[in-house]
Amino acid sequence: MKNLILAALVTATAAPAIAAPEGFSNQRSVESAGFVELDLVRTETGGRVEILDGTSLANALPLGSETVRAGVESDVRVQLAHAPHRSNVLAVLYDADGEVTATRQLRVRD
């Protein structure tokens, strides 16, 4: 009985970590530089992160992208082709099939 309770406790506490959604950390801003550094990226299949100049997928211009591995990666650095023209950029996470799985609007700090 003790083993059964222990197994249930381990399963209950491990489930949220396994079921963590794909996406970005709660990061809200980035430094104005020739790159964007993302604190944390989570993905089940791997894929890529793209940084767009704009506030939505409909009106954005690509600035740079970086491949990410499956799992959790910290300090993901995306080199930019040029500086953003706006005060916000959009980080977009694509899965291995090229589908958008998460977006995060980031303010560019001077």
PDB file of N, CA and C in Angstrom:
ATOM      1  N   MET A   1       0.825  -1.193   0.000  1.00  0.00           N
ATOM      2  CA  MET A   1       0.000   0.000   0.000  1.00  0.00           C
ATOM      3  C   MET A   1       0.867   1.253   0.000  1.00  0.00           C
ATOM      4  N   LYS A   2       1.946   1.228   0.789  1.00  0.00           N
ATOM      5  CA  LYS A   2       2.839   2.369   0.857  1.00  0.00           C
ATOM      6  C   LYS A   2       3.449   2.662  -0.514  1.00  0.00           C
ATOM      7  N   ASN A   3       3.835   1.616  -1.256  1.00  0.00           N
ATOM      8  CA  ASN A   3       4.401   1.795  -2.597  1.00  0.00           C
ATOM      9  C   ASN A   3       3.372   2.372  -3.565  1.00  0.00           C
ATOM     10  N   LEU A   4       2.128   1.960  -3.447  1.00  0.00           N
ATOM     11  CA  LEU A   4       1.065   2.455  -4.307  1.00  0.00           C
ATOM     12  C   LEU A   4       0.833   3.944  -4.076  1.00  0.00           C
ATOM     13  N   ILE A   5       0.812   4.365  -2.831  1.00  0.00           N
ATOM     14  CA  ILE A   5       0.626   5.778  -2.505  1.00  0.00           C
ATOM     15  C   ILE A   5       1.818   6.593  -2.999  1.00  0.00           C
ATOM     16  N   LEU A   6       3.018   6.080  -2.812  1.00  0.00           N
ATOM     17  CA  LEU A   6       4.215   6.761  -3.276  1.00  0.00           C
ATOM     18  C   LEU A   6       4.208   6.890  -4.794  1.00  0.00           C
ATOM     19  N   ALA A   7       3.820   5.842  -5.499  1.00  0.00           N
ATOM     20  CA  ALA A   7       3.752   5.885  -6.963  1.00  0.00           C
ATOM     21  C   ALA A   7       2.724   6.910  -7.428  1.00  0.00           C
ATOM     22  N   ALA A   8       1.591   6.983  -6.763  1.00  0.00           N
ATOM     23  CA  ALA A   8       0.559   7.961  -7.118  1.00  0.00           C
ATOM     24  C   ALA A   8       1.056   9.381  -6.885  1.00  0.00           C
ATOM     25  N   LEU A   9       1.790   9.599  -5.805  1.00  0.00           N
ATOM     26  CA  LEU A   9       2.328  10.908  -5.496  1.00  0.00           C
ATOM     27  C   LEU A   9       3.359  11.332  -6.539  1.00  0.00           C
ATOM     28  N   VAL A  10       4.242  10.439  -6.921  1.00  0.00           N
ATOM     29  CA  VAL A  10       5.258  10.740  -7.929  1.00  0.00           C
ATOM     30  C   VAL A  10       4.599  11.049  -9.267  1.00  0.00           C
ATOM     31  N   THR A  11       3.595  10.282  -9.659  1.00  0.00           N
ATOM     32  CA  THR A  11       2.888  10.506 -10.913  1.00  0.00           C
ATOM     33  C   THR A  11       2.171  11.844 -10.897  1.00  0.00           C
ATOM     34  N   ALA A  12       1.520  12.177  -9.810  1.00  0.00           N
ATOM     35  CA  ALA A  12       0.773  13.433  -9.713  1.00  0.00           C
ATOM     36  C   ALA A  12       1.694  14.640  -9.770  1.00  0.00           C
ATOM     37  N   THR A  13       2.870  14.555  -9.176  1.00  0.00           N
ATOM     38  CA  THR A  13       3.782  15.698  -9.191  1.00  0.00           C
ATOM     39  C   THR A  13       4.559  15.786 -10.486  1.00  0.00           C
ATOM     40  N   ALA A  14       4.757  14.692 -11.206  1.00  0.00           N
ATOM     41  CA  ALA A  14       5.499  14.713 -12.465  1.00  0.00           C
ATOM     42  C   ALA A  14       4.627  15.107 -13.644  1.00  0.00           C
ATOM     43  N   ALA A  15       3.335  14.901 -13.577  1.00  0.00           N
ATOM     44  CA  ALA A  15       2.442  15.168 -14.702  1.00  0.00           C
ATOM     45  C   ALA A  15       2.503  16.601 -15.208  1.00  0.00           C
ATOM     46  N   PRO A  16       2.495  17.631 -14.348  1.00  0.00           N
ATOM     47  CA  PRO A  16       2.552  18.990 -14.879  1.00  0.00           C
ATOM     48  C   PRO A  16       3.823  19.276 -15.666  1.00  0.00           C
ATOM     49  N   ALA A  17       4.943  18.711 -15.281  1.00  0.00           N
ATOM     50  CA  ALA A  17       6.180  18.940 -16.016  1.00  0.00           C
ATOM     51  C   ALA A  17       6.117  18.301 -17.390  1.00  0.00           C
ATOM     52  N   ILE A  18       5.526  17.146 -17.502  1.00  0.00           N
ATOM     53  CA  ILE A  18       5.407  16.463 -18.786  1.00  0.00           C
ATOM     54  C   ILE A  18       4.416  17.190 -19.685  1.00  0.00           C
ATOM     55  N   ALA A  19       3.362  17.708 -19.114  1.00  0.00           N
ATOM     56  CA  ALA A  19       2.310  18.351 -19.885  1.00  0.00           C
ATOM     57  C   ALA A  19       2.557  19.839 -20.093  1.00  0.00           C
ATOM     58  N   ALA A  20       3.761  20.327 -19.820  1.00  0.00           N
ATOM     59  CA  ALA A  20       4.054  21.750 -19.995  1.00  0.00           C
ATOM     60  C   ALA A  20       3.806  22.152 -21.442  1.00  0.00           C
ATOM     61  N   PRO A  21       3.132  23.269 -21.652  1.00  0.00           N
ATOM     62  CA  PRO A  21       2.810  23.687 -23.006  1.00  0.00           C
ATOM     63  C   PRO A  21       4.052  24.145 -23.769  1.00  0.00           C
ATOM     64  N   GLU A  22       3.973  24.028 -25.086  1.00  0.00           N
ATOM     65  CA  GLU A  22       5.052  24.544 -25.907  1.00  0.00           C
ATOM     66  C   GLU A  22       4.995  26.062 -25.867  1.00  0.00           C
ATOM     67  N   GLY A  23       6.132  26.685 -25.941  1.00  0.00           N
ATOM     68  CA  GLY A  23       6.130  28.137 -25.970  1.00  0.00           C
ATOM     69  C   GLY A  23       7.360  28.756 -25.360  1.00  0.00           C
ATOM     70  N   PHE A  24       7.170  29.984 -24.899  1.00  0.00           N
ATOM     71  CA  PHE A  24       8.244  30.805 -24.377  1.00  0.00           C
ATOM     72  C   PHE A  24       8.036  31.051 -22.886  1.00  0.00           C
ATOM     73  N   SER A  25       9.073  31.555 -22.232  1.00  0.00           N
ATOM     74  CA  SER A  25       8.940  31.948 -20.834  1.00  0.00           C
ATOM     75  C   SER A  25       8.071  33.197 -20.755  1.00  0.00           C
ATOM     76  N   ASN A  26       7.957  33.780 -19.594  1.00  0.00           N
ATOM     77  CA  ASN A  26       7.164  34.999 -19.406  1.00  0.00           C
ATOM     78  C   ASN A  26       7.935  36.263 -19.773  1.00  0.00           C
ATOM     79  N   GLN A  27       9.003  36.124 -20.506  1.00  0.00           N
ATOM     80  CA  GLN A  27       9.818  37.253 -20.942  1.00  0.00           C
ATOM     81  C   GLN A  27       8.946  38.257 -21.703  1.00  0.00           C
ATOM     82  N   ARG A  28       9.110  39.533 -21.405  1.00  0.00           N
ATOM     83  CA  ARG A  28       8.296  40.582 -22.029  1.00  0.00           C
ATOM     84  C   ARG A  28       9.094  41.562 -22.883  1.00  0.00           C
ATOM     85  N   SER A  29      10.433  41.569 -22.750  1.00  0.00           N
ATOM     86  CA  SER A  29      11.217  42.535 -23.509  1.00  0.00           C
ATOM     87  C   SER A  29      12.600  41.974 -23.837  1.00  0.00           C
ATOM     88  N   VAL A  30      13.263  42.639 -24.793  1.00  0.00           N
ATOM     89  CA  VAL A  30      14.617  42.269 -25.210  1.00  0.00           C
ATOM     90  C   VAL A  30      15.419  43.558 -25.393  1.00  0.00           C
ATOM     91  N   GLU A  31      16.730  43.442 -25.326  1.00  0.00           N
ATOM     92  CA  GLU A  31      17.617  44.583 -25.564  1.00  0.00           C
ATOM     93  C   GLU A  31      17.628  44.925 -27.048  1.00  0.00           C
ATOM     94  N   SER A  32      17.830  46.179 -27.360  1.00  0.00           N
ATOM     95  CA  SER A  32      18.007  46.610 -28.741  1.00  0.00           C
ATOM     96  C   SER A  32      19.430  46.236 -29.148  1.00  0.00           C
ATOM     97  N   ALA A  33      19.563  45.220 -29.999  1.00  0.00           N
ATOM     98  CA  ALA A  33      20.877  44.710 -30.399  1.00  0.00           C
ATOM     99  C   ALA A  33      20.741  44.028 -31.760  1.00  0.00           C
ATOM    100  N   GLY A  34      21.813  43.465 -32.239  1.00  0.00           N
ATOM    101  CA  GLY A  34      21.806  42.747 -33.503  1.00  0.00           C
ATOM    102  C   GLY A  34      21.302  41.322 -33.359  1.00  0.00           C
ATOM    103  N   PHE A  35      20.782  41.001 -32.189  1.00  0.00           N
ATOM    104  CA  PHE A  35      20.243  39.668 -31.929  1.00  0.00           C
ATOM    105  C   PHE A  35      19.129  39.790 -30.892  1.00  0.00           C
ATOM    106  N   VAL A  36      18.320  38.747 -30.802  1.00  0.00           N
ATOM    107  CA  VAL A  36      17.311  38.636 -29.753  1.00  0.00           C
ATOM    108  C   VAL A  36      17.660  37.404 -28.945  1.00  0.00           C
ATOM    109  N   GLU A  37      17.736  37.545 -27.628  1.00  0.00           N
ATOM    110  CA  GLU A  37      18.009  36.400 -26.764  1.00  0.00           C
ATOM    111  C   GLU A  37      16.749  36.067 -25.978  1.00  0.00           C
ATOM    112  N   LEU A  38      16.254  34.845 -26.192  1.00  0.00           N
ATOM    113  CA  LEU A  38      15.047  34.363 -25.515  1.00  0.00           C
ATOM    114  C   LEU A  38      15.461  33.546 -24.300  1.00  0.00           C
ATOM    115  N   ASP A  39      14.873  33.872 -23.153  1.00  0.00           N
ATOM    116  CA  ASP A  39      15.233  33.208 -21.899  1.00  0.00           C
ATOM    117  C   ASP A  39      14.996  31.704 -21.951  1.00  0.00           C
ATOM    118  N   LEU A  40      13.830  31.296 -22.471  1.00  0.00           N
ATOM    119  CA  LEU A  40      13.449  29.885 -22.432  1.00  0.00           C
ATOM    120  C   LEU A  40      12.495  29.560 -23.579  1.00  0.00           C
ATOM    121  N   VAL A  41      12.740  28.424 -24.242  1.00  0.00           N
ATOM    122  CA  VAL A  41      11.869  27.938 -25.309  1.00  0.00           C
ATOM    123  C   VAL A  41      11.575  26.468 -25.031  1.00  0.00           C
ATOM    124  N   ARG A  42      10.282  26.098 -25.049  1.00  0.00           N
ATOM    125  CA  ARG A  42       9.860  24.705 -24.843  1.00  0.00           C
ATOM    126  C   ARG A  42       9.168  24.204 -26.103  1.00  0.00           C
ATOM    127  N   THR A  43       9.574  23.010 -26.571  1.00  0.00           N
ATOM    128  CA  THR A  43       8.923  22.395 -27.717  1.00  0.00           C
ATOM    129  C   THR A  43       9.018  20.878 -27.613  1.00  0.00           C
ATOM    130  N   GLU A  44       7.965  20.200 -28.007  1.00  0.00           N
ATOM    131  CA  GLU A  44       7.945  18.736 -27.951  1.00  0.00           C
ATOM    132  C   GLU A  44       8.717  18.110 -29.102  1.00  0.00           C
ATOM    133  N   THR A  45       8.639  18.709 -30.287  1.00  0.00           N
ATOM    134  CA  THR A  45       9.212  18.085 -31.478  1.00  0.00           C
ATOM    135  C   THR A  45      10.479  18.740 -31.982  1.00  0.00           C
ATOM    136  N   GLY A  46      10.865  19.870 -31.403  1.00  0.00           N
ATOM    137  CA  GLY A  46      11.927  20.664 -32.003  1.00  0.00           C
ATOM    138  C   GLY A  46      11.307  21.495 -33.110  1.00  0.00           C
ATOM    139  N   GLY A  47      12.087  22.333 -33.722  1.00  0.00           N
ATOM    140  CA  GLY A  47      11.573  23.190 -34.787  1.00  0.00           C
ATOM    141  C   GLY A  47      12.441  24.413 -34.923  1.00  0.00           C
ATOM    142  N   ARG A  48      11.795  25.585 -35.003  1.00  0.00           N
ATOM    143  CA  ARG A  48      12.567  26.819 -35.113  1.00  0.00           C
ATOM    144  C   ARG A  48      11.811  27.979 -34.485  1.00  0.00           C
ATOM    145  N   VAL A  49      12.589  28.974 -34.087  1.00  0.00           N
ATOM    146  CA  VAL A  49      12.052  30.231 -33.584  1.00  0.00           C
ATOM    147  C   VAL A  49      12.357  31.284 -34.632  1.00  0.00           C
ATOM    148  N   GLU A  50      11.371  32.070 -34.962  1.00  0.00           N
ATOM    149  CA  GLU A  50      11.560  33.156 -35.915  1.00  0.00           C
ATOM    150  C   GLU A  50      11.217  34.465 -35.215  1.00  0.00           C
ATOM    151  N   ILE A  51      12.026  35.488 -35.448  1.00  0.00           N
ATOM    152  CA  ILE A  51      11.766  36.822 -34.914  1.00  0.00           C
ATOM    153  C   ILE A  51      11.260  37.673 -36.067  1.00  0.00           C
ATOM    154  N   LEU A  52      10.089  38.280 -35.850  1.00  0.00           N
ATOM    155  CA  LEU A  52       9.449  39.093 -36.876  1.00  0.00           C
ATOM    156  C   LEU A  52       9.363  40.541 -36.412  1.00  0.00           C
ATOM    157  N   ASP A  53       9.514  41.472 -37.343  1.00  0.00           N
ATOM    158  CA  ASP A  53       9.367  42.900 -37.065  1.00  0.00           C
ATOM    159  C   ASP A  53       7.900  43.246 -37.228  1.00  0.00           C
ATOM    160  N   GLY A  54       7.171  43.350 -36.134  1.00  0.00           N
ATOM    161  CA  GLY A  54       5.748  43.636 -36.184  1.00  0.00           C
ATOM    162  C   GLY A  54       5.029  43.104 -34.966  1.00  0.00           C
ATOM    163  N   THR A  55       3.733  43.264 -34.977  1.00  0.00           N
ATOM    164  CA  THR A  55       2.939  42.866 -33.827  1.00  0.00           C
ATOM    165  C   THR A  55       2.013  41.699 -34.107  1.00  0.00           C
ATOM    166  N   SER A  56       1.920  41.258 -35.374  1.00  0.00           N
ATOM    167  CA  SER A  56       1.086  40.098 -35.704  1.00  0.00           C
ATOM    168  C   SER A  56       1.702  39.369 -36.892  1.00  0.00           C
ATOM    169  N   LEU A  57       1.290  38.133 -37.094  1.00  0.00           N
ATOM    170  CA  LEU A  57       1.808  37.355 -38.218  1.00  0.00           C
ATOM    171  C   LEU A  57       1.412  37.979 -39.554  1.00  0.00           C
ATOM    172  N   ALA A  58       0.295  38.685 -39.597  1.00  0.00           N
ATOM    173  CA  ALA A  58      -0.213  39.255 -40.846  1.00  0.00           C
ATOM    174  C   ALA A  58       0.616  40.434 -41.347  1.00  0.00           C
ATOM    175  N   ASN A  59       1.188  41.233 -40.441  1.00  0.00           N
ATOM    176  CA  ASN A  59       1.883  42.442 -40.884  1.00  0.00           C
ATOM    177  C   ASN A  59       3.374  42.443 -40.566  1.00  0.00           C
ATOM    178  N   ALA A  60       3.978  41.302 -40.385  1.00  0.00           N
ATOM    179  CA  ALA A  60       5.352  41.236 -39.894  1.00  0.00           C
ATOM    180  C   ALA A  60       6.352  40.891 -40.988  1.00  0.00           C
ATOM    181  N   LEU A  61       7.571  41.391 -40.808  1.00  0.00           N
ATOM    182  CA  LEU A  61       8.685  41.095 -41.702  1.00  0.00           C
ATOM    183  C   LEU A  61       9.703  40.240 -40.951  1.00  0.00           C
ATOM    184  N   PRO A  62      10.216  39.172 -41.568  1.00  0.00           N
ATOM    185  CA  PRO A  62      11.187  38.317 -40.871  1.00  0.00           C
ATOM    186  C   PRO A  62      12.514  39.033 -40.640  1.00  0.00           C
ATOM    187  N   LEU A  63      13.044  38.868 -39.436  1.00  0.00           N
ATOM    188  CA  LEU A  63      14.340  39.447 -39.078  1.00  0.00           C
ATOM    189  C   LEU A  63      15.417  38.389 -38.895  1.00  0.00           C
ATOM    190  N   GLY A  64      15.028  37.178 -38.466  1.00  0.00           N
ATOM    191  CA  GLY A  64      15.993  36.116 -38.238  1.00  0.00           C
ATOM    192  C   GLY A  64      15.319  34.898 -37.655  1.00  0.00           C
ATOM    193  N   SER A  65      16.007  33.751 -37.715  1.00  0.00           N
ATOM    194  CA  SER A  65      15.455  32.526 -37.139  1.00  0.00           C
ATOM    195  C   SER A  65      16.581  31.653 -36.611  1.00  0.00           C
ATOM    196  N   GLU A  66      16.199  30.729 -35.725  1.00  0.00           N
ATOM    197  CA  GLU A  66      17.158  29.804 -35.107  1.00  0.00           C
ATOM    198  C   GLU A  66      16.469  28.468 -34.861  1.00  0.00           C
ATOM    199  N   THR A  67      17.162  27.392 -35.158  1.00  0.00           N
ATOM    200  CA  THR A  67      16.646  26.050 -34.912  1.00  0.00           C
ATOM    201  C   THR A  67      16.700  25.739 -33.423  1.00  0.00           C
ATOM    202  N   VAL A  68      15.663  25.054 -32.922  1.00  0.00           N
ATOM    203  CA  VAL A  68      15.642  24.622 -31.527  1.00  0.00           C
ATOM    204  C   VAL A  68      15.410  23.119 -31.459  1.00  0.00           C
ATOM    205  N   ARG A  69      16.000  22.482 -30.452  1.00  0.00           N
ATOM    206  CA  ARG A  69      15.848  21.042 -30.240  1.00  0.00           C
ATOM    207  C   ARG A  69      14.589  20.769 -29.431  1.00  0.00           C
ATOM    208  N   ALA A  70      14.128  19.544 -29.476  1.00  0.00           N
ATOM    209  CA  ALA A  70      12.986  19.135 -28.653  1.00  0.00           C
ATOM    210  C   ALA A  70      13.358  19.247 -27.185  1.00  0.00           C
ATOM    211  N   GLY A  71      12.400  19.649 -26.365  1.00  0.00           N
ATOM    212  CA  GLY A  71      12.625  19.802 -24.931  1.00  0.00           C
ATOM    213  C   GLY A  71      12.653  21.266 -24.548  1.00  0.00           C
ATOM    214  N   VAL A  72      13.479  21.583 -23.563  1.00  0.00           N
ATOM    215  CA  VAL A  72      13.591  22.945 -23.067  1.00  0.00           C
ATOM    216  C   VAL A  72      14.984  23.468 -23.385  1.00  0.00           C
ATOM    217  N   GLU A  73      15.052  24.637 -24.015  1.00  0.00           N
ATOM    218  CA  GLU A  73      16.327  25.293 -24.286  1.00  0.00           C
ATOM    219  C   GLU A  73      16.303  26.663 -23.639  1.00  0.00           C
ATOM    220  N   SER A  74      17.407  27.027 -23.012  1.00  0.00           N
ATOM    221  CA  SER A  74      17.499  28.358 -22.419  1.00  0.00           C
ATOM    222  C   SER A  74      18.495  29.199 -23.210  1.00  0.00           C
ATOM    223  N   ASP A  75      18.335  30.501 -23.092  1.00  0.00           N
ATOM    224  CA  ASP A  75      19.231  31.467 -23.750  1.00  0.00           C
ATOM    225  C   ASP A  75      19.366  31.197 -25.246  1.00  0.00           C
ATOM    226  N   VAL A  76      18.243  31.129 -25.936  1.00  0.00           N
ATOM    227  CA  VAL A  76      18.235  30.921 -27.385  1.00  0.00           C
ATOM    228  C   VAL A  76      18.511  32.268 -28.049  1.00  0.00           C
ATOM    229  N   ARG A  77      19.599  32.351 -28.801  1.00  0.00           N
ATOM    230  CA  ARG A  77      20.004  33.600 -29.451  1.00  0.00           C
ATOM    231  C   ARG A  77      19.664  33.534 -30.934  1.00  0.00           C
ATOM    232  N   VAL A  78      18.880  34.517 -31.378  1.00  0.00           N
ATOM    233  CA  VAL A  78      18.483  34.621 -32.783  1.00  0.00           C
ATOM    234  C   VAL A  78      19.168  35.844 -33.371  1.00  0.00           C
ATOM    235  N   GLN A  79      20.081  35.605 -34.315  1.00  0.00           N
ATOM    236  CA  GLN A  79      20.793  36.689 -34.989  1.00  0.00           C
ATOM    237  C   GLN A  79      19.831  37.391 -35.935  1.00  0.00           C
ATOM    238  N   LEU A  80      19.840  38.723 -35.940  1.00  0.00           N
ATOM    239  CA  LEU A  80      18.929  39.498 -36.773  1.00  0.00           C
ATOM    240  C   LEU A  80      19.643  40.005 -38.024  1.00  0.00           C
ATOM    241  N   ALA A  81      18.933  39.998 -39.165  1.00  0.00           N
ATOM    242  CA  ALA A  81      19.480  40.503 -40.417  1.00  0.00           C
ATOM    243  C   ALA A  81      19.652  42.021 -40.361  1.00  0.00           C
ATOM    244  N   HIS A  82      18.748  42.686 -39.649  1.00  0.00           N
ATOM    245  CA  HIS A  82      18.835  44.130 -39.422  1.00  0.00           C
ATOM    246  C   HIS A  82      18.023  44.471 -38.181  1.00  0.00           C
ATOM    247  N   ALA A  83      18.221  45.680 -37.678  1.00  0.00           N
ATOM    248  CA  ALA A  83      17.508  46.105 -36.472  1.00  0.00           C
ATOM    249  C   ALA A  83      16.017  46.253 -36.764  1.00  0.00           C
ATOM    250  N   PRO A  84      15.172  45.996 -35.779  1.00  0.00           N
ATOM    251  CA  PRO A  84      13.735  46.184 -35.967  1.00  0.00           C
ATOM    252  C   PRO A  84      13.406  47.655 -36.229  1.00  0.00           C
ATOM    253  N   HIS A  85      12.377  47.893 -37.045  1.00  0.00           N
ATOM    254  CA  HIS A  85      11.925  49.257 -37.328  1.00  0.00           C
ATOM    255  C   HIS A  85      10.897  49.723 -36.302  1.00  0.00           C
ATOM    256  N   ARG A  86      10.296  48.780 -35.596  1.00  0.00           N
ATOM    257  CA  ARG A  86       9.258  49.100 -34.614  1.00  0.00           C
ATOM    258  C   ARG A  86       9.794  48.889 -33.200  1.00  0.00           C
ATOM    259  N   SER A  87       8.986  49.288 -32.216  1.00  0.00           N
ATOM    260  CA  SER A  87       9.409  49.120 -30.819  1.00  0.00           C
ATOM    261  C   SER A  87       9.028  47.752 -30.272  1.00  0.00           C
ATOM    262  N   ASN A  88       8.397  46.908 -31.115  1.00  0.00           N
ATOM    263  CA  ASN A  88       8.030  45.545 -30.720  1.00  0.00           C
ATOM    264  C   ASN A  88       8.474  44.556 -31.787  1.00  0.00           C
ATOM    265  N   VAL A  89       8.837  43.359 -31.325  1.00  0.00           N
ATOM    266  CA  VAL A  89       9.078  42.242 -32.249  1.00  0.00           C
ATOM    267  C   VAL A  89       8.183  41.094 -31.809  1.00  0.00           C
ATOM    268  N   LEU A  90       7.984  40.168 -32.712  1.00  0.00           N
ATOM    269  CA  LEU A  90       7.158  39.002 -32.431  1.00  0.00           C
ATOM    270  C   LEU A  90       8.026  37.756 -32.552  1.00  0.00           C
ATOM    271  N   ALA A  91       8.102  36.977 -31.467  1.00  0.00           N
ATOM    272  CA  ALA A  91       8.799  35.693 -31.492  1.00  0.00           C
ATOM    273  C   ALA A  91       7.758  34.632 -31.830  1.00  0.00           C
ATOM    274  N   VAL A  92       8.058  33.798 -32.821  1.00  0.00           N
ATOM    275  CA  VAL A  92       7.123  32.760 -33.275  1.00  0.00           C
ATOM    276  C   VAL A  92       7.837  31.419 -33.188  1.00  0.00           C
ATOM    277  N   LEU A  93       7.193  30.446 -32.554  1.00  0.00           N
ATOM    278  CA  LEU A  93       7.734  29.101 -32.442  1.00  0.00           C
ATOM    279  C   LEU A  93       7.005  28.194 -33.418  1.00  0.00           C
ATOM    280  N   TYR A  94       7.761  27.552 -34.296  1.00  0.00           N
ATOM    281  CA  TYR A  94       7.228  26.588 -35.255  1.00  0.00           C
ATOM    282  C   TYR A  94       7.661  25.193 -34.836  1.00  0.00           C
ATOM    283  N   ASP A  95       6.771  24.208 -34.959  1.00  0.00           N
ATOM    284  CA  ASP A  95       7.149  22.837 -34.641  1.00  0.00           C
ATOM    285  C   ASP A  95       7.898  22.220 -35.819  1.00  0.00           C
ATOM    286  N   ALA A  96       8.247  20.953 -35.726  1.00  0.00           N
ATOM    287  CA  ALA A  96       9.020  20.269 -36.760  1.00  0.00           C
ATOM    288  C   ALA A  96       8.277  20.201 -38.093  1.00  0.00           C
ATOM    289  N   ASP A  97       6.943  20.313 -38.068  1.00  0.00           N
ATOM    290  CA  ASP A  97       6.140  20.282 -39.294  1.00  0.00           C
ATOM    291  C   ASP A  97       5.898  21.675 -39.865  1.00  0.00           C
ATOM    292  N   GLY A  98       6.436  22.710 -39.242  1.00  0.00           N
ATOM    293  CA  GLY A  98       6.264  24.073 -39.722  1.00  0.00           C
ATOM    294  C   GLY A  98       4.997  24.764 -39.260  1.00  0.00           C
ATOM    295  N   GLU A  99       4.290  24.154 -38.296  1.00  0.00           N
ATOM    296  CA  GLU A  99       3.068  24.755 -37.758  1.00  0.00           C
ATOM    297  C   GLU A  99       3.411  25.686 -36.601  1.00  0.00           C
ATOM    298  N   VAL A 100       2.727  26.818 -36.505  1.00  0.00           N
ATOM    299  CA  VAL A 100       2.925  27.749 -35.405  1.00  0.00           C
ATOM    300  C   VAL A 100       2.362  27.132 -34.128  1.00  0.00           C
ATOM    301  N   THR A 101       3.195  27.051 -33.089  1.00  0.00           N
ATOM    302  CA  THR A 101       2.742  26.492 -31.818  1.00  0.00           C
ATOM    303  C   THR A 101       2.676  27.534 -30.706  1.00  0.00           C
ATOM    304  N   ALA A 102       3.380  28.668 -30.884  1.00  0.00           N
ATOM    305  CA  ALA A 102       3.343  29.717 -29.863  1.00  0.00           C
ATOM    306  C   ALA A 102       3.853  31.018 -30.448  1.00  0.00           C
ATOM    307  N   THR A 103       3.377  32.116 -29.897  1.00  0.00           N
ATOM    308  CA  THR A 103       3.890  33.444 -30.250  1.00  0.00           C
ATOM    309  C   THR A 103       4.081  34.243 -28.965  1.00  0.00           C
ATOM    310  N   ARG A 104       4.968  35.215 -29.014  1.00  0.00           N
ATOM    311  CA  ARG A 104       5.199  36.096 -27.861  1.00  0.00           C
ATOM    312  C   ARG A 104       5.624  37.457 -28.395  1.00  0.00           C
ATOM    313  N   GLN A 105       4.872  38.493 -28.061  1.00  0.00           N
ATOM    314  CA  GLN A 105       5.239  39.852 -28.423  1.00  0.00           C
ATOM    315  C   GLN A 105       6.238  40.356 -27.401  1.00  0.00           C
ATOM    316  N   LEU A 106       7.334  40.949 -27.886  1.00  0.00           N
ATOM    317  CA  LEU A 106       8.408  41.439 -27.014  1.00  0.00           C
ATOM    318  C   LEU A 106       8.693  42.903 -27.301  1.00  0.00           C
ATOM    319  N   ARG A 107       8.774  43.704 -26.265  1.00  0.00           N
ATOM    320  CA  ARG A 107       9.127  45.120 -26.398  1.00  0.00           C
ATOM    321  C   ARG A 107      10.636  45.215 -26.561  1.00  0.00           C
ATOM    322  N   VAL A 108      11.092  46.073 -27.468  1.00  0.00           N
ATOM    323  CA  VAL A 108      12.519  46.291 -27.675  1.00  0.00           C
ATOM    324  C   VAL A 108      12.952  47.469 -26.817  1.00  0.00           C
ATOM    325  N   ARG A 109      13.849  47.202 -25.852  1.00  0.00           N
ATOM    326  CA  ARG A 109      14.346  48.247 -24.958  1.00  0.00           C
ATOM    327  C   ARG A 109      15.573  48.925 -25.570  1.00  0.00           C
ATOM    328  N   ASP A 110      15.659  50.222 -25.395  1.00  0.00           N
ATOM    329  CA  ASP A 110      16.855  50.978 -25.866  1.00  0.00           C
ATOM    330  C   ASP A 110      17.993  50.841 -24.912  1.00  0.00           C
TER     331      ASP A 110
END
